[in-house]
Amino acid sequence: APPLPPLLPLPSPPPPSPSPPPPPPSPPPSPSQPPPSAPLAECPELQFKLGMTQLNGTIGEQWCFSVVPRSTTFRQEDEDICNKHFVEPSDGTPDDPDAYPNDCSLGCRKCVYTYVGNINKFVCRSSPTKIVGCPAPSPPP
């Protein structure tokens, strides 16, 4: 019988090359809405909200009077807590509460700790001063 051809060594597979990391997912194209902080930067009237707690007023019936109990004596801690809250919206109910932009367009009112003489108590209540946000920027042409 003729001799068998010599067995050739099989070429060894190349070492696995490290696969390049996948490119980071590109962020979805954002609609032409500014980030939430932009209105504050562009609207000094809304700066008061920084560090404050929002009560949802006409949307969820959260009001200043619910923040601290009424008291016959002045209580500094109650004043501190009260003064860190504001009501928005305070002067109207939006047609679509979920779409309300929180821009004080329906009024914002700071909570103030005050003495009410006819009931002889210190209470947290909405300021008589209504804050209205800045006018909406005119749409680009």
XYZ file of C-alpha atoms in Angstrom:
141
model
C 0.000 0.000 0.000
C 1.270 3.482 -0.757
C 2.464 5.444 2.298
C -0.039 7.881 3.786
C 0.855 11.518 3.359
C 2.222 12.993 6.589
C -0.416 14.629 8.799
C -0.011 18.363 8.687
C -0.569 20.162 11.948
C -3.827 22.089 11.858
C -3.273 25.836 11.928
C -4.051 27.015 15.398
C -7.001 29.399 15.596
C -5.944 33.031 16.051
C -6.202 34.236 19.641
C -9.562 35.901 20.259
C -9.087 39.604 19.750
C -10.657 41.750 22.457
C -13.871 43.031 20.978
C -14.128 46.820 21.015
C -16.632 48.106 23.558
C -19.999 48.894 21.999
C -20.450 52.590 21.349
C -22.424 54.315 24.096
C -26.087 54.559 23.202
C -26.743 57.937 21.719
C -29.287 59.916 23.725
C -32.680 60.088 22.069
C -33.124 63.335 20.197
C -34.706 65.627 22.715
C -37.661 67.734 21.741
C -36.919 71.417 21.815
C -37.700 71.645 25.510
C -35.127 73.155 27.846
C -34.010 71.086 30.827
C -36.099 71.668 33.961
C -33.558 74.068 35.431
C -33.618 76.416 32.446
C -36.805 78.266 33.451
C -35.222 79.176 36.793
C -32.095 80.498 35.114
C -34.067 82.498 32.579
C -36.708 83.641 35.026
C -35.574 85.427 38.183
C -39.165 85.439 39.447
C -38.958 81.663 39.930
C -35.620 81.642 41.796
C -37.488 81.562 45.115
C -38.347 77.882 44.451
C -34.743 76.730 44.937
C -34.531 74.764 48.166
C -38.282 75.049 48.754
C -40.902 72.301 49.032
C -43.834 72.537 46.648
C -47.399 71.952 47.804
C -49.619 71.097 44.851
C -52.468 73.473 45.704
C -55.426 73.199 43.381
C -54.145 69.950 41.838
C -53.857 67.850 44.997
C -55.337 70.072 47.691
C -52.029 70.576 49.522
C -51.994 73.973 51.221
C -49.821 75.900 53.644
C -52.146 75.369 56.614
C -51.387 71.625 56.519
C -47.625 72.091 56.978
C -47.566 72.880 60.720
C -50.273 72.807 63.401
C -51.908 75.993 64.586
C -50.490 77.177 67.873
C -51.421 79.722 70.501
C -47.702 80.487 70.954
C -45.061 81.445 68.407
C -42.856 78.450 67.556
C -39.602 79.136 65.694
C -39.371 75.601 64.311
C -42.871 75.903 62.851
C -41.959 79.207 61.228
C -38.798 77.672 59.739
C -40.757 74.726 58.327
C -43.623 76.867 57.051
C -41.344 79.347 55.301
C -39.702 76.572 53.282
C -42.940 75.749 51.429
C -44.871 77.265 48.567
C -48.147 76.457 46.838
C -48.306 75.879 43.081
C -50.690 76.190 41.380
C -52.430 78.526 43.799
C -54.896 80.455 41.649
C -56.400 78.111 39.119
C -56.711 74.464 38.206
C -54.942 73.343 35.032
C -57.016 71.592 32.385
C -54.490 68.742 32.422
C -52.749 68.545 35.817
C -50.147 66.097 34.478
C -49.117 68.586 31.807
C -48.910 71.623 34.106
C -45.386 73.031 33.600
C -44.833 74.233 37.208
C -43.936 77.670 35.887
C -46.247 79.656 38.196
C -48.497 80.386 35.210
C -51.469 79.605 37.477
C -49.913 81.418 40.413
C -47.455 80.501 43.143
C -47.678 81.690 46.727
C -45.033 81.361 49.400
C -46.164 79.997 52.744
C -45.779 82.460 55.606
C -46.012 81.894 59.346
C -48.264 84.523 60.781
C -50.506 85.399 63.694
C -54.235 85.431 63.004
C -55.951 87.674 65.527
C -59.526 86.511 65.091
C -58.589 82.961 66.095
C -55.671 83.974 68.371
C -53.313 81.464 66.764
C -50.080 81.320 64.788
C -50.663 79.568 61.493
C -48.924 78.760 58.226
C -50.845 80.309 55.346
C -50.398 81.371 51.755
C -48.890 84.774 51.202
C -51.320 87.355 49.822
C -48.699 88.073 47.139
C -49.228 85.971 44.043
C -46.090 85.161 42.068
C -46.606 84.664 38.360
C -43.921 83.103 36.217
C -42.138 84.728 33.355
C -43.875 85.095 30.024
C -43.297 82.134 27.750
C -40.486 82.807 25.301
C -41.845 83.590 21.888
C -41.576 80.539 19.632
C -38.768 80.646 17.065
C -39.929 81.737 13.614
